[in-house]
Amino acid sequence: MSRSASIKDVATHAQVAVGTVSNVLNYPDRVSQRTKDRVLQAIDELGFVRNDAARQLRAGHSRTIGLIVLDVGNPFFTSVVRAAEDAAALQGSAVLLGDSGHDAARESNYIDLFQEQRVQGLLISPVGDVTDRLDILRERGVPTVLVDRLADEEQYSSVSVDDDAGGYLAARHLLDLGRRRLAFVGGPTTIRQVADRLQGAQRAVAEVPDASLEVLDSEGQTVLAGRSVGDQLVRRSADQLPDGVFCANDLLALGVMQSLAMMHKLRIPEDIALIGYDDIDFAVSAVVPLSSIRQPTEALGRTAIELLAEELDSPDSAQPRHRAVIFTPELVVRQSTAGA
């Protein structure tokens, strides 16, 4: 097997210095058009393939960015990932994706893997408290940005949505419709976003003397988990039913809606007004178009890349400048609360 052409072979073939070939590949503006054409012709004739992997390892880092999300099956995170990939591509980088699946051990494995891959930086929507792990990464020159999670600006940059305000918006909307027996479906409250949305809903309910808020347990944040909660609701007597349900994400809300529709016992919104969170694409095309709290997914992904770029641009000798960007959620009203 013949060996691959090297950068030295290209220089010899083009009758230029090795440094000139390097400039053509990395800093083409420094080379005259005539010389550039000669080098490019030599590259083409020799079939030279640039070894980026080796070059990046010598530099101590790659042109990749690690991104760990809680659940890539949730369209919310899919949209965030897509926006981050688009923004990274404009900067000449690629995104390596890890799905923790709400599993701290799996999340830890991805952190180790991305460190081994010498990623430029890490974007993470953490399962729990990973401060110690992220501090180690930073000491090794790998900056981190928290995604969909507010961070202390003295520690890390972060991009998030005010979930307390979002929970308040959802519950306040149901209360303004005259609903008084509210229920919250959210999955584990150990997830910071769920806890914040519940807190916001509780704040809204506390403002109305005759209103109540019941917390309904769910096994997760999936459509199937929502259907399980819906199955429980249809078995209740009329006087035990909530008249308004706020789900911590749209997948749960769609599951609740599916269960009620299949059983044909409870009507939306006549019997139960239903609102979700995230405003995923499926919300508008549901059997009953779903009201939701919209999060700016594209802005989340794009801003995460911008914040990481700021961290990477900070001189090694300077204290990195951290920023916490917080977006405001938006109420989107559709038929599941407002009727036809």
CSV table of N, CA and C in Angstrom, one decimal, residues 184-337:
chain,number,residue,atom,x,y,z
A,184,PHE,N,-51.3,19.7,38.9
A,184,PHE,CA,-50.0,19.8,38.3
A,184,PHE,C,-49.4,18.4,38.0
A,185,VAL,N,-49.0,18.2,36.8
A,185,VAL,CA,-48.4,16.9,36.4
A,185,VAL,C,-47.0,17.2,35.9
A,186,GLY,N,-46.0,16.7,36.6
A,186,GLY,CA,-44.6,17.2,36.2
A,186,GLY,C,-43.5,16.2,36.2
A,187,GLY,N,-43.7,15.0,36.7
A,187,GLY,CA,-42.5,14.1,36.8
A,187,GLY,C,-41.8,14.5,38.1
A,188,PRO,N,-40.5,14.0,38.2
A,188,PRO,CA,-39.8,14.1,39.4
A,188,PRO,C,-39.4,15.6,39.7
A,189,THR,N,-39.7,16.1,40.9
A,189,THR,CA,-39.4,17.5,41.3
A,189,THR,C,-37.9,17.7,41.6
A,190,THR,N,-37.2,16.6,41.5
A,190,THR,CA,-35.7,16.7,41.6
A,190,THR,C,-35.1,17.4,40.4
A,191,ILE,N,-35.9,17.4,39.3
A,191,ILE,CA,-35.5,18.1,38.1
A,191,ILE,C,-35.8,19.6,38.4
A,192,ARG,N,-34.8,20.4,38.3
A,192,ARG,CA,-34.9,21.8,38.7
A,192,ARG,C,-36.0,22.5,37.9
A,193,GLN,N,-36.1,22.3,36.6
A,193,GLN,CA,-37.1,22.9,35.8
A,193,GLN,C,-38.5,22.6,36.3
A,194,VAL,N,-38.7,21.3,36.6
A,194,VAL,CA,-40.0,20.9,37.1
A,194,VAL,C,-40.4,21.6,38.4
A,195,ALA,N,-39.4,21.6,39.3
A,195,ALA,CA,-39.6,22.3,40.6
A,195,ALA,C,-39.9,23.7,40.5
A,196,ASP,N,-39.2,24.4,39.5
A,196,ASP,CA,-39.5,25.9,39.3
A,196,ASP,C,-40.9,26.1,38.7
A,197,ARG,N,-41.3,25.2,37.8
A,197,ARG,CA,-42.6,25.4,37.2
A,197,ARG,C,-43.7,25.2,38.2
A,198,LEU,N,-43.5,24.2,39.1
A,198,LEU,CA,-44.5,23.9,40.2
A,198,LEU,C,-44.5,25.1,41.1
A,199,GLN,N,-43.4,25.7,41.5
A,199,GLN,CA,-43.3,26.8,42.4
A,199,GLN,C,-44.1,28.0,41.8
A,200,GLY,N,-43.9,28.2,40.5
A,200,GLY,CA,-44.6,29.3,39.9
A,200,GLY,C,-46.1,29.1,39.9
A,201,ALA,N,-46.6,27.9,39.6
A,201,ALA,CA,-48.0,27.6,39.7
A,201,ALA,C,-48.6,27.7,41.1
A,202,GLN,N,-47.8,27.3,42.1
A,202,GLN,CA,-48.2,27.5,43.5
A,202,GLN,C,-48.4,29.0,43.8
A,203,ARG,N,-47.5,29.8,43.3
A,203,ARG,CA,-47.5,31.2,43.6
A,203,ARG,C,-48.8,31.8,43.0
A,204,ALA,N,-49.2,31.4,41.8
A,204,ALA,CA,-50.4,31.9,41.2
A,204,ALA,C,-51.7,31.5,42.0
A,205,VAL,N,-51.7,30.2,42.4
A,205,VAL,CA,-52.9,29.6,43.1
A,205,VAL,C,-53.0,30.3,44.4
A,206,ALA,N,-51.9,30.7,45.1
A,206,ALA,CA,-51.9,31.3,46.4
A,206,ALA,C,-52.6,32.7,46.3
A,207,GLU,N,-52.7,33.3,45.1
A,207,GLU,CA,-53.3,34.6,45.0
A,207,GLU,C,-54.8,34.5,44.9
A,208,VAL,N,-55.4,33.3,44.8
A,208,VAL,CA,-56.8,33.1,44.6
A,208,VAL,C,-57.4,32.3,45.8
A,209,PRO,N,-58.1,32.9,46.7
A,209,PRO,CA,-58.5,32.3,48.0
A,209,PRO,C,-59.2,30.9,47.8
A,210,ASP,N,-60.1,30.8,46.8
A,210,ASP,CA,-60.8,29.5,46.7
A,210,ASP,C,-60.2,28.5,45.8
A,211,ALA,N,-59.0,28.8,45.3
A,211,ALA,CA,-58.3,27.9,44.4
A,211,ALA,C,-57.4,26.9,45.1
A,212,SER,N,-57.2,25.7,44.5
A,212,SER,CA,-56.4,24.7,45.1
A,212,SER,C,-55.5,24.1,44.0
A,213,LEU,N,-54.4,23.5,44.3
A,213,LEU,CA,-53.5,22.9,43.4
A,213,LEU,C,-53.1,21.5,43.9
A,214,GLU,N,-53.4,20.4,43.2
A,214,GLU,CA,-53.0,19.1,43.5
A,214,GLU,C,-51.9,18.7,42.6
A,215,VAL,N,-50.9,18.0,43.3
A,215,VAL,CA,-49.7,17.5,42.5
A,215,VAL,C,-49.9,16.1,42.2
A,216,LEU,N,-50.0,15.7,40.9
A,216,LEU,CA,-50.2,14.3,40.5
A,216,LEU,C,-48.8,13.7,40.1
A,217,ASP,N,-48.5,12.6,40.7
A,217,ASP,CA,-47.2,11.9,40.4
A,217,ASP,C,-47.2,11.3,39.0
A,218,SER,N,-46.1,11.4,38.3
A,218,SER,CA,-46.0,10.7,37.1
A,218,SER,C,-44.6,10.0,37.1
A,219,GLU,N,-44.5,8.9,36.3
A,219,GLU,CA,-43.2,8.2,36.3
A,219,GLU,C,-42.1,8.8,35.5
A,220,GLY,N,-42.5,9.8,34.7
A,220,GLY,CA,-41.5,10.4,33.9
A,220,GLY,C,-42.1,11.6,33.2
A,221,GLN,N,-41.5,12.0,32.1
A,221,GLN,CA,-42.0,13.2,31.4
A,221,GLN,C,-42.3,12.9,29.9
A,222,THR,N,-42.8,11.7,29.7
A,222,THR,CA,-43.1,11.2,28.4
A,222,THR,C,-44.6,11.1,28.1
A,223,VAL,N,-45.0,10.9,26.9
A,223,VAL,CA,-46.4,10.7,26.5
A,223,VAL,C,-47.0,9.6,27.3
A,224,LEU,N,-46.3,8.5,27.4
A,224,LEU,CA,-46.9,7.3,28.1
A,224,LEU,C,-47.1,7.6,29.6
A,225,ALA,N,-46.2,8.4,30.2
A,225,ALA,CA,-46.4,8.8,31.6
A,225,ALA,C,-47.6,9.7,31.7
A,226,GLY,N,-47.9,10.5,30.7
A,226,GLY,CA,-49.1,11.4,30.7
A,226,GLY,C,-50.3,10.6,30.6
A,227,ARG,N,-50.3,9.5,29.7
A,227,ARG,CA,-51.4,8.7,29.6
A,227,ARG,C,-51.8,7.9,30.8
A,228,SER,N,-50.8,7.6,31.6
A,228,SER,CA,-51.0,6.9,32.9
A,228,SER,C,-51.8,7.8,33.8
A,229,VAL,N,-51.4,9.1,33.9
A,229,VAL,CA,-52.1,10.0,34.7
A,229,VAL,C,-53.5,10.2,34.2
A,230,GLY,N,-53.7,10.3,32.9
A,230,GLY,CA,-55.0,10.5,32.3
A,230,GLY,C,-55.9,9.3,32.7
A,231,ASP,N,-55.3,8.1,32.7
A,231,ASP,CA,-56.1,6.9,33.0
A,231,ASP,C,-56.6,7.0,34.5
A,232,GLN,N,-55.8,7.6,35.3
A,232,GLN,CA,-56.2,7.7,36.7
A,232,GLN,C,-57.3,8.7,36.9
A,233,LEU,N,-57.2,9.8,36.1
A,233,LEU,CA,-58.3,10.8,36.2
A,233,LEU,C,-59.6,10.3,35.7
A,234,VAL,N,-59.7,9.5,34.7
A,234,VAL,CA,-61.0,9.1,34.2
A,234,VAL,C,-61.7,8.1,35.1
A,235,ARG,N,-60.9,7.6,36.0
A,235,ARG,CA,-61.5,6.7,37.0
A,235,ARG,C,-62.1,7.4,38.3
A,236,ARG,N,-61.9,8.7,38.3
A,236,ARG,CA,-62.3,9.5,39.5
A,236,ARG,C,-63.8,9.8,39.3
A,237,SER,N,-64.4,10.1,40.4
A,237,SER,CA,-65.8,10.6,40.4
A,237,SER,C,-65.7,12.1,40.1
A,238,ALA,N,-66.9,12.6,39.6
A,238,ALA,CA,-66.9,14.0,39.1
A,238,ALA,C,-66.5,15.0,40.2
A,239,ASP,N,-66.8,14.8,41.4
A,239,ASP,CA,-66.5,15.7,42.5
A,239,ASP,C,-65.0,15.7,42.9
A,240,GLN,N,-64.3,14.7,42.4
A,240,GLN,CA,-62.8,14.6,42.7
A,240,GLN,C,-62.0,15.0,41.5
A,241,LEU,N,-62.6,15.4,40.5
A,241,LEU,CA,-61.8,15.8,39.3
A,241,LEU,C,-61.3,17.2,39.3
A,242,PRO,N,-60.1,17.5,38.8
A,242,PRO,CA,-59.6,18.9,38.7
A,242,PRO,C,-60.4,19.4,37.5
A,243,ASP,N,-60.6,20.7,37.4
A,243,ASP,CA,-61.2,21.4,36.2
A,243,ASP,C,-60.1,22.1,35.4
A,244,GLY,N,-58.9,22.0,35.8
A,244,GLY,CA,-57.7,22.6,35.1
A,244,GLY,C,-56.5,21.8,35.4
A,245,VAL,N,-55.7,21.4,34.3
A,245,VAL,CA,-54.5,20.6,34.5
A,245,VAL,C,-53.4,21.3,33.8
A,246,PHE,N,-52.3,21.5,34.5
A,246,PHE,CA,-51.1,22.1,34.0
A,246,PHE,C,-50.0,21.0,34.0
A,247,CYS,N,-49.5,20.7,32.8
A,247,CYS,CA,-48.4,19.7,32.7
A,247,CYS,C,-47.1,20.4,32.5
A,248,ALA,N,-46.0,19.8,33.1
A,248,ALA,CA,-44.7,20.5,33.0
A,248,ALA,C,-44.1,20.4,31.7
A,249,ASN,N,-44.6,19.6,30.8
A,249,ASN,CA,-44.1,19.6,29.4
A,249,ASN,C,-45.2,19.2,28.5
A,250,ASP,N,-45.1,19.4,27.2
A,250,ASP,CA,-46.1,19.1,26.3
A,250,ASP,C,-46.3,17.6,26.1
A,251,LEU,N,-45.3,16.8,26.2
A,251,LEU,CA,-45.4,15.4,26.0
A,251,LEU,C,-46.4,14.8,27.1
A,252,LEU,N,-46.2,15.2,28.3
A,252,LEU,CA,-47.2,14.8,29.4
A,252,LEU,C,-48.6,15.2,29.0
A,253,ALA,N,-48.7,16.5,28.6
A,253,ALA,CA,-50.1,17.0,28.3
A,253,ALA,C,-50.7,16.2,27.1
A,254,LEU,N,-49.9,15.9,26.1
A,254,LEU,CA,-50.5,15.1,25.0
A,254,LEU,C,-50.9,13.7,25.5
A,255,GLY,N,-50.1,13.1,26.4
A,255,GLY,CA,-50.5,11.8,26.9
A,255,GLY,C,-51.8,11.9,27.7
A,256,VAL,N,-52.0,12.9,28.5
A,256,VAL,CA,-53.2,13.1,29.2
A,256,VAL,C,-54.4,13.3,28.3
A,257,MET,N,-54.1,14.1,27.2
A,257,MET,CA,-55.2,14.3,26.2
A,257,MET,C,-55.6,13.0,25.5
A,258,GLN,N,-54.6,12.2,25.1
A,258,GLN,CA,-54.8,10.9,24.5
A,258,GLN,C,-55.7,10.0,25.3
A,259,SER,N,-55.4,9.9,26.6
A,259,SER,CA,-56.2,9.1,27.5
A,259,SER,C,-57.6,9.5,27.6
A,260,LEU,N,-57.8,10.8,27.8
A,260,LEU,CA,-59.2,11.4,27.9
A,260,LEU,C,-60.0,11.2,26.6
A,261,ALA,N,-59.3,11.3,25.5
A,261,ALA,CA,-59.9,11.2,24.2
A,261,ALA,C,-60.3,9.7,23.9
A,262,MET,N,-59.5,8.8,24.3
A,262,MET,CA,-59.7,7.4,24.0
A,262,MET,C,-60.9,6.9,24.9
A,263,MET,N,-61.0,7.4,26.1
A,263,MET,CA,-62.0,6.9,27.1
A,263,MET,C,-63.3,7.6,26.8
A,264,HIS,N,-63.3,8.7,26.1
A,264,HIS,CA,-64.5,9.5,25.8
A,264,HIS,C,-65.4,9.8,27.0
A,265,LYS,N,-64.7,10.0,28.1
A,265,LYS,CA,-65.4,10.3,29.3
A,265,LYS,C,-65.3,11.8,29.7
A,266,LEU,N,-64.2,12.4,29.4
A,266,LEU,CA,-64.0,13.8,29.8
A,266,LEU,C,-63.6,14.6,28.6
A,267,ARG,N,-64.3,15.8,28.5
A,267,ARG,CA,-64.1,16.7,27.3
A,267,ARG,C,-63.0,17.8,27.6
A,268,ILE,N,-62.2,18.1,26.6
A,268,ILE,CA,-61.3,19.2,26.7
A,268,ILE,C,-61.7,20.3,25.8
A,269,PRO,N,-61.9,21.5,26.2
A,269,PRO,CA,-61.7,22.0,27.6
A,269,PRO,C,-62.9,22.1,28.5
A,270,GLU,N,-64.1,21.6,28.0
A,270,GLU,CA,-65.3,21.8,28.8
A,270,GLU,C,-65.2,21.2,30.2
A,271,ASP,N,-64.7,20.0,30.3
A,271,ASP,CA,-64.6,19.4,31.6
A,271,ASP,C,-63.3,19.7,32.3
A,272,ILE,N,-62.2,19.6,31.5
A,272,ILE,CA,-60.9,19.9,32.0
A,272,ILE,C,-60.1,20.7,31.0
A,273,ALA,N,-59.7,21.9,31.4
A,273,ALA,CA,-58.9,22.8,30.6
A,273,ALA,C,-57.4,22.3,30.8
A,274,LEU,N,-56.7,22.1,29.7
A,274,LEU,CA,-55.4,21.5,29.7
A,274,LEU,C,-54.3,22.4,29.1
A,275,ILE,N,-53.2,22.6,29.8
A,275,ILE,CA,-52.1,23.4,29.2
A,275,ILE,C,-50.8,22.7,29.5
A,276,GLY,N,-49.9,22.8,28.5
A,276,GLY,CA,-48.6,22.1,28.6
A,276,GLY,C,-47.5,23.2,28.7
A,277,TYR,N,-46.3,22.7,28.4
A,277,TYR,CA,-45.1,23.6,28.5
A,277,TYR,C,-44.1,23.2,27.4
A,278,ASP,N,-43.5,24.1,26.7
A,278,ASP,CA,-42.5,24.0,25.7
A,278,ASP,C,-43.0,24.5,24.3
A,279,ASP,N,-44.3,24.3,24.0
A,279,ASP,CA,-44.9,24.6,22.7
A,279,ASP,C,-44.1,23.9,21.6
A,280,ILE,N,-44.0,22.6,21.7
A,280,ILE,CA,-43.4,21.8,20.6
A,280,ILE,C,-44.3,21.8,19.4
A,281,ASP,N,-43.8,21.3,18.3
A,281,ASP,CA,-44.5,21.3,17.0
A,281,ASP,C,-45.8,20.5,17.1
A,282,PHE,N,-45.8,19.4,17.9
A,282,PHE,CA,-47.0,18.6,17.9
A,282,PHE,C,-48.1,19.2,18.7
A,283,ALA,N,-47.8,20.3,19.4
A,283,ALA,CA,-48.9,20.9,20.2
A,283,ALA,C,-50.0,21.5,19.4
A,284,VAL,N,-49.6,22.1,18.3
A,284,VAL,CA,-50.6,22.7,17.4
A,284,VAL,C,-51.4,21.7,16.6
A,285,SER,N,-50.9,20.5,16.4
A,285,SER,CA,-51.5,19.5,15.6
A,285,SER,C,-52.2,18.4,16.4
A,286,ALA,N,-52.3,18.6,17.7
A,286,ALA,CA,-53.0,17.6,18.5
A,286,ALA,C,-54.5,17.6,18.2
A,287,VAL,N,-55.1,16.5,18.7
A,287,VAL,CA,-56.6,16.3,18.4
A,287,VAL,C,-57.3,17.5,18.9
A,288,VAL,N,-57.0,18.0,20.0
A,288,VAL,CA,-57.4,19.4,20.5
A,288,VAL,C,-56.2,20.2,20.6
A,289,PRO,N,-56.0,21.2,19.7
A,289,PRO,CA,-54.8,22.0,19.7
A,289,PRO,C,-54.5,22.5,21.2
A,290,LEU,N,-53.2,22.2,21.5
A,290,LEU,CA,-52.8,22.4,22.9
A,290,LEU,C,-52.3,23.8,23.3
A,291,SER,N,-52.9,24.4,24.3
A,291,SER,CA,-52.3,25.6,24.9
A,291,SER,C,-51.0,25.2,25.5
A,292,SER,N,-50.0,26.2,25.5
A,292,SER,CA,-48.7,25.8,26.0
A,292,SER,C,-48.0,27.1,26.4
A,293,ILE,N,-46.9,26.9,27.2
A,293,ILE,CA,-45.9,27.9,27.5
A,293,ILE,C,-44.7,27.8,26.6
A,294,ARG,N,-44.5,28.8,25.7
A,294,ARG,CA,-43.5,28.7,24.7
A,294,ARG,C,-42.1,29.1,25.2
A,295,GLN,N,-41.2,28.2,25.0
A,295,GLN,CA,-39.8,28.5,25.3
A,295,GLN,C,-39.0,28.8,23.9
A,296,PRO,N,-38.1,29.8,23.9
A,296,PRO,CA,-37.4,30.1,22.7
A,296,PRO,C,-36.3,29.1,22.4
A,297,THR,N,-36.6,28.0,21.9
A,297,THR,CA,-35.6,26.9,21.8
A,297,THR,C,-34.4,27.3,20.9
A,298,GLU,N,-34.7,28.0,19.8
A,298,GLU,CA,-33.6,28.4,18.9
A,298,GLU,C,-32.7,29.3,19.5
A,299,ALA,N,-33.3,30.3,20.3
A,299,ALA,CA,-32.4,31.3,21.0
A,299,ALA,C,-31.6,30.6,22.1
A,300,LEU,N,-32.1,29.6,22.7
A,300,LEU,CA,-31.4,28.9,23.8
A,300,LEU,C,-30.1,28.2,23.2
A,301,GLY,N,-30.3,27.5,22.1
A,301,GLY,CA,-29.2,26.8,21.4
A,301,GLY,C,-28.2,27.7,20.9
A,302,ARG,N,-28.6,28.8,20.2
A,302,ARG,CA,-27.7,29.8,19.6
A,302,ARG,C,-26.9,30.5,20.7
A,303,THR,N,-27.6,30.9,21.7
A,303,THR,CA,-27.0,31.7,22.8
A,303,THR,C,-26.0,30.9,23.6
A,304,ALA,N,-26.3,29.6,23.7
A,304,ALA,CA,-25.3,28.7,24.4
A,304,ALA,C,-24.0,28.7,23.7
A,305,ILE,N,-24.0,28.6,22.3
A,305,ILE,CA,-22.8,28.6,21.5
A,305,ILE,C,-22.1,30.0,21.7
A,306,GLU,N,-22.9,31.0,21.7
A,306,GLU,CA,-22.3,32.4,21.8
A,306,GLU,C,-21.6,32.6,23.1
A,307,LEU,N,-22.2,32.1,24.2
A,307,LEU,CA,-21.6,32.2,25.5
A,307,LEU,C,-20.3,31.3,25.6
A,308,LEU,N,-20.3,30.2,25.0
A,308,LEU,CA,-19.1,29.3,25.0
A,308,LEU,C,-18.0,30.0,24.2
A,309,ALA,N,-18.4,30.7,23.1
A,309,ALA,CA,-17.3,31.4,22.3
A,309,ALA,C,-16.7,32.5,23.2
A,310,GLU,N,-17.5,33.2,24.0
A,310,GLU,CA,-17.0,34.2,24.9
A,310,GLU,C,-16.0,33.7,25.9
A,311,GLU,N,-16.3,32.5,26.4
A,311,GLU,CA,-15.5,31.8,27.4
A,311,GLU,C,-14.1,31.4,26.7
A,312,LEU,N,-14.2,30.9,25.5
A,312,LEU,CA,-13.0,30.5,24.7
A,312,LEU,C,-12.2,31.7,24.3
A,313,ASP,N,-12.8,32.9,24.1
A,313,ASP,CA,-12.0,34.0,23.7
A,313,ASP,C,-11.3,34.7,24.9
A,314,SER,N,-11.7,34.3,26.1
A,314,SER,CA,-11.1,35.0,27.3
A,314,SER,C,-9.6,34.6,27.4
A,315,PRO,N,-8.7,35.5,27.6
A,315,PRO,CA,-7.3,35.2,27.7
A,315,PRO,C,-7.1,34.2,28.9
A,316,ASP,N,-6.1,33.3,28.8
A,316,ASP,CA,-5.8,32.4,29.8
A,316,ASP,C,-5.5,33.1,31.1
A,317,SER,N,-4.8,34.3,31.0
A,317,SER,CA,-4.4,35.0,32.2
A,317,SER,C,-5.5,35.8,32.9
A,318,ALA,N,-6.6,35.9,32.2
A,318,ALA,CA,-7.7,36.8,32.7
A,318,ALA,C,-8.8,35.9,33.3
A,319,GLN,N,-9.5,36.6,34.2
A,319,GLN,CA,-10.7,35.9,34.8
A,319,GLN,C,-11.8,35.8,33.8
A,320,PRO,N,-12.2,34.6,33.5
A,320,PRO,CA,-13.3,34.5,32.4
A,320,PRO,C,-14.5,35.3,32.8
A,321,ARG,N,-15.1,35.9,31.8
A,321,ARG,CA,-16.3,36.6,32.0
A,321,ARG,C,-17.5,35.7,31.9
A,322,HIS,N,-18.3,35.5,33.0
A,322,HIS,CA,-19.4,34.7,32.9
A,322,HIS,C,-20.7,35.5,32.8
A,323,ARG,N,-21.7,35.0,32.1
A,323,ARG,CA,-23.0,35.6,32.0
A,323,ARG,C,-24.1,34.7,32.1
A,324,ALA,N,-25.2,35.1,32.7
A,324,ALA,CA,-26.4,34.3,32.9
A,324,ALA,C,-27.5,35.0,32.0
A,325,VAL,N,-27.8,34.3,30.9
A,325,VAL,CA,-28.9,34.9,30.0
A,325,VAL,C,-30.2,34.2,30.4
A,326,ILE,N,-31.2,34.9,30.7
A,326,ILE,CA,-32.5,34.4,31.1
A,326,ILE,C,-33.6,34.9,30.2
A,327,PHE,N,-34.3,34.0,29.5
A,327,PHE,CA,-35.3,34.4,28.6
A,327,PHE,C,-36.7,34.3,29.3
A,328,THR,N,-37.6,35.1,28.8
A,328,THR,CA,-39.0,35.1,29.4
A,328,THR,C,-39.9,34.2,28.6
A,329,PRO,N,-40.6,33.3,29.2
A,329,PRO,CA,-41.5,32.4,28.4
A,329,PRO,C,-42.8,33.2,28.0
A,330,GLU,N,-43.5,32.5,27.1
A,330,GLU,CA,-44.7,33.2,26.5
A,330,GLU,C,-45.9,32.3,26.5
A,331,LEU,N,-47.0,32.8,26.9
A,331,LEU,CA,-48.3,32.0,26.9
A,331,LEU,C,-48.8,31.9,25.5
A,332,VAL,N,-49.1,30.7,25.0
A,332,VAL,CA,-49.8,30.5,23.7
A,332,VAL,C,-51.1,29.8,24.0
A,333,VAL,N,-52.2,30.5,23.6
A,333,VAL,CA,-53.5,29.9,23.9
A,333,VAL,C,-54.1,29.3,22.7
A,334,ARG,N,-54.6,28.0,22.9
A,334,ARG,CA,-55.2,27.3,21.8
A,334,ARG,C,-56.5,26.7,22.4
A,335,GLN,N,-57.1,25.7,21.7
A,335,GLN,CA,-58.4,25.2,22.0
A,335,GLN,C,-58.5,24.4,23.3
A,336,SER,N,-57.4,23.9,23.8
A,336,SER,CA,-57.4,23.0,24.9
A,336,SER,C,-57.8,23.8,26.2
A,337,THR,N,-57.7,25.1,26.1
A,337,THR,CA,-58.1,25.9,27.3
A,337,THR,C,-59.2,26.9,26.8
